[in-house]
JSON list of C-alpha atoms in Angstrom, two decimals:
[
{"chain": "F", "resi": 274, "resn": "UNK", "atom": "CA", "xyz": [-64.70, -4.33, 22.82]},
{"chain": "F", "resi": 275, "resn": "UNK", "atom": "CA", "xyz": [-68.02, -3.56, 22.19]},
{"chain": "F", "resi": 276, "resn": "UNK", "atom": "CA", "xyz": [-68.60, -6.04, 19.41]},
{"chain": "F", "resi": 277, "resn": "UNK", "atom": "CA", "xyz": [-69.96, -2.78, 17.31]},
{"chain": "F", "resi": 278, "resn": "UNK", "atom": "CA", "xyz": [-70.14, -3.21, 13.35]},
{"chain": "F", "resi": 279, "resn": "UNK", "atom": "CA", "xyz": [-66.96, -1.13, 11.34]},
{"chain": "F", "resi": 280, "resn": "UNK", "atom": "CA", "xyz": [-67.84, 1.95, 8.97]},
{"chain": "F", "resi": 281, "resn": "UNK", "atom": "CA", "xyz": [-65.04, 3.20, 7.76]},
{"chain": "F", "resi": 282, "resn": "UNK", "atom": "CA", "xyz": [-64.03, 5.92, 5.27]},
{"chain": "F", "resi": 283, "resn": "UNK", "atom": "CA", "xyz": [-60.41, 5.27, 4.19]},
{"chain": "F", "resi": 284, "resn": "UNK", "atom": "CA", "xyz": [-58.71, 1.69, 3.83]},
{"chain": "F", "resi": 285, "resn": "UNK", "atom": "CA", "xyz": [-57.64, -0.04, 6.54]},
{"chain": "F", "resi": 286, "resn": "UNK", "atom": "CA", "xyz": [-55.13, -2.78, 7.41]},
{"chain": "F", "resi": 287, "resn": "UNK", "atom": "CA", "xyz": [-56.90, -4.49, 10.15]},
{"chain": "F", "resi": 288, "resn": "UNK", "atom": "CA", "xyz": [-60.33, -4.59, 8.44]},
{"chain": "F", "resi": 289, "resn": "UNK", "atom": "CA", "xyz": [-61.44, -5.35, 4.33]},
{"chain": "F", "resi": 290, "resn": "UNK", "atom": "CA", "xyz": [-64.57, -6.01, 3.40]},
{"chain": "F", "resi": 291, "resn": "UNK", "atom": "CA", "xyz": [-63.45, -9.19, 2.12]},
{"chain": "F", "resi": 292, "resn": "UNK", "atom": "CA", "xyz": [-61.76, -10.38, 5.14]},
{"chain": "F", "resi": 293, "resn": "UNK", "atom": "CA", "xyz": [-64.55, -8.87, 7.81]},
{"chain": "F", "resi": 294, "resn": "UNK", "atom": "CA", "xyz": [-68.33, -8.86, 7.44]},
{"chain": "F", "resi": 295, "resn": "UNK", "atom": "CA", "xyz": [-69.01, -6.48, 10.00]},
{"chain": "F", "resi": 296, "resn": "UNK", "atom": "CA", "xyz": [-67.06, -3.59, 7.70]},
{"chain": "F", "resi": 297, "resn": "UNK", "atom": "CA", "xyz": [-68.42, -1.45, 5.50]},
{"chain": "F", "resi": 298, "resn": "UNK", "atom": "CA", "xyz": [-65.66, 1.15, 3.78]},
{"chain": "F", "resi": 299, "resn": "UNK", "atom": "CA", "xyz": [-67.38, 4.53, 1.71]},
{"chain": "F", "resi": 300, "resn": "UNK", "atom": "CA", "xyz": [-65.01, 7.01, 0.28]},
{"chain": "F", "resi": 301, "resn": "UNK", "atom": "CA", "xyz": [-62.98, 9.34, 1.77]},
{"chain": "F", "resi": 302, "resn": "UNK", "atom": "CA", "xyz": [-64.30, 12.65, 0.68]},
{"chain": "F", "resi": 303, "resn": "UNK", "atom": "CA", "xyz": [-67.40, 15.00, 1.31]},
{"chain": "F", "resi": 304, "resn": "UNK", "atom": "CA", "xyz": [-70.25, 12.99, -0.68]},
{"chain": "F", "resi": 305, "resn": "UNK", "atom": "CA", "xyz": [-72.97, 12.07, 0.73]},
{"chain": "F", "resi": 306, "resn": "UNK", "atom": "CA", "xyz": [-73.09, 8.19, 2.83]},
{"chain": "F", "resi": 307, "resn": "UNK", "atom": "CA", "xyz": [-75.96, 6.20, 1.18]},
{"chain": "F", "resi": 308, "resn": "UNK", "atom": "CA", "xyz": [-77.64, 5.49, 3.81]},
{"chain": "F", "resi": 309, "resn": "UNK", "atom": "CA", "xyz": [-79.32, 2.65, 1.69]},
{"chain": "F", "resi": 310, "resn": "UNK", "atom": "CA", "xyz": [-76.03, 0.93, 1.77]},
{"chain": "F", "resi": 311, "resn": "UNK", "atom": "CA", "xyz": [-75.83, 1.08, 5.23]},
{"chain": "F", "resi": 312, "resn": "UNK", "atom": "CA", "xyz": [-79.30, -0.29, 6.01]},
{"chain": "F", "resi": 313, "resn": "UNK", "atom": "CA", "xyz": [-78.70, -3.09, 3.64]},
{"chain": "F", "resi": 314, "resn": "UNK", "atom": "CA", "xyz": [-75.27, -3.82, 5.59]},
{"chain": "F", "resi": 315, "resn": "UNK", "atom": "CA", "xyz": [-76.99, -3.62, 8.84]},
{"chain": "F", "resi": 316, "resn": "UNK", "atom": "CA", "xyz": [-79.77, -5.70, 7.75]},
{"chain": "F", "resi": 317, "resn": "UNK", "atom": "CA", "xyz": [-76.94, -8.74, 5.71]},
{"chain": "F", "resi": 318, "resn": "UNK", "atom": "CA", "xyz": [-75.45, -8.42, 8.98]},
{"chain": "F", "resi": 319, "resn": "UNK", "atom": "CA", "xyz": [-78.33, -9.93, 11.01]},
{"chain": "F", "resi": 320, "resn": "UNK", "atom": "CA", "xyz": [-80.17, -11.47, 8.47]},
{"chain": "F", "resi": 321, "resn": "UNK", "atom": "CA", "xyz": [-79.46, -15.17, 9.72]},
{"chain": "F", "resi": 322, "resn": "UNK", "atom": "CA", "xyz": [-77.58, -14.77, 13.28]},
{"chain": "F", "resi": 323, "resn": "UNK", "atom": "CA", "xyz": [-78.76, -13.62, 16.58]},
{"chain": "F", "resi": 324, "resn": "UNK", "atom": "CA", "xyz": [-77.52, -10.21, 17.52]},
{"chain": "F", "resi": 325, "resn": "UNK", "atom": "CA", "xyz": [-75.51, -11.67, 20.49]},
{"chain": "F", "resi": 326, "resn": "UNK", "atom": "CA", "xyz": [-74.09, -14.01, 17.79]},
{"chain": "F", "resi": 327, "resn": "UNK", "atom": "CA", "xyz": [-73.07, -10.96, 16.18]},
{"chain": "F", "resi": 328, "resn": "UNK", "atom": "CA", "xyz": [-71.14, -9.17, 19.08]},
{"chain": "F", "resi": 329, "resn": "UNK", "atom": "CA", "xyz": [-68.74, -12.48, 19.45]},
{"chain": "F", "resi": 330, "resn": "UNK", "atom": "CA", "xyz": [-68.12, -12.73, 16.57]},
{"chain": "F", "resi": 331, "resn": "UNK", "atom": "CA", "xyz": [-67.02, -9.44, 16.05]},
{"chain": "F", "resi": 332, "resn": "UNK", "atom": "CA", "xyz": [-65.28, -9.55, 19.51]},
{"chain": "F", "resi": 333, "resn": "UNK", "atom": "CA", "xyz": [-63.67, -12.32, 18.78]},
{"chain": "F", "resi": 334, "resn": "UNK", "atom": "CA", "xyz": [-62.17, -11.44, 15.47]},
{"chain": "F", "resi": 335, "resn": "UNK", "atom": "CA", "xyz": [-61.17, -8.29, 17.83]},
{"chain": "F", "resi": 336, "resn": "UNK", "atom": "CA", "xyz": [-59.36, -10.03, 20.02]},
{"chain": "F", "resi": 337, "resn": "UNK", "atom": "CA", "xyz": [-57.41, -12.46, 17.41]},
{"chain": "F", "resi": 338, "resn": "UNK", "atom": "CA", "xyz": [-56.48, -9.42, 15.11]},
{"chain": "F", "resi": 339, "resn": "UNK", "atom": "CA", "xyz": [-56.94, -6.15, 16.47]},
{"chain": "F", "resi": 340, "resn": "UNK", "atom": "CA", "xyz": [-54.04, -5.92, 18.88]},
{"chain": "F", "resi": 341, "resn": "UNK", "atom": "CA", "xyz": [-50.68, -3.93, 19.20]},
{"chain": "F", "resi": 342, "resn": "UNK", "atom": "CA", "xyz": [-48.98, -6.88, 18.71]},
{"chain": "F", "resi": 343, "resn": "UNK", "atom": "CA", "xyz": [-50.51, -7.22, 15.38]},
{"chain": "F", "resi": 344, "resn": "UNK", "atom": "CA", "xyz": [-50.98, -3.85, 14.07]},
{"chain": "F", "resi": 345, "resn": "UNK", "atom": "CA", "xyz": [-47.66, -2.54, 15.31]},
{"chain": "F", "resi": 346, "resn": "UNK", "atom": "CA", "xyz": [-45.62, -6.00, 13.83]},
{"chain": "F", "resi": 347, "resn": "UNK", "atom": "CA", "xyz": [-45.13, -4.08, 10.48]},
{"chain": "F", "resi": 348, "resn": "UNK", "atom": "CA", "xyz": [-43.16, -1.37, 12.10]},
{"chain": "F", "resi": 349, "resn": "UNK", "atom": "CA", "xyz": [-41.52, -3.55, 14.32]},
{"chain": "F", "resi": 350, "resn": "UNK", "atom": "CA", "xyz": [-40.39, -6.11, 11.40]},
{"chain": "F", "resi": 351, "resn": "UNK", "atom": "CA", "xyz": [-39.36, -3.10, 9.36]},
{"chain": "F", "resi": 352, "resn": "UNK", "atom": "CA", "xyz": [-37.30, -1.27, 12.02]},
{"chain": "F", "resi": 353, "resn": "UNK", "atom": "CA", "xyz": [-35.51, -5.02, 12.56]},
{"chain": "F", "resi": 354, "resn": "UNK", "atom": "CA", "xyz": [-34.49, -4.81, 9.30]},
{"chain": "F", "resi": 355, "resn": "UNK", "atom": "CA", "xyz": [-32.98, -1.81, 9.03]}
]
């Protein structure tokens, strides 16, 4: 894990905007990316921290939630069930 900042263009399970800071979600379709959205994210993002502060967090939030184990437990739960 690189500890890299999320732009994303559909919806995701492992990342919300409301649950992740370091995720930014635009529509899925040909318009254009405002790029003043994405300065504006980049620039919340490291407003008050330290970019190193940054990667660890995001790392760490990697390695507590972005796992097999956790993406794949909905198909796992589901196929138990059946």
């Amino acid at each position: 894990a690189r500890g890299l900042p999320v732009i994303g263009g559909s919806r995701q399970d492992l990342f919300t905007e409301e649950t992740f800071p370091y995720y930014i979600e635009f529509s899925n379709d040909d318009s254009d990316l405002d790029m003043k959205r994405i300065v504006d994210f980049y620039d919340r993002m490291y407003a008050d921290r330290d970019y190193k502060d940054v990667i660890r967090q995001i790392r760490t939030y990697a390695r507590e939630n972005v796992t097999w184990q956790k993406t794949l437990a909905p198909v796992m739960e589901y196929l138990r069930d059946q």
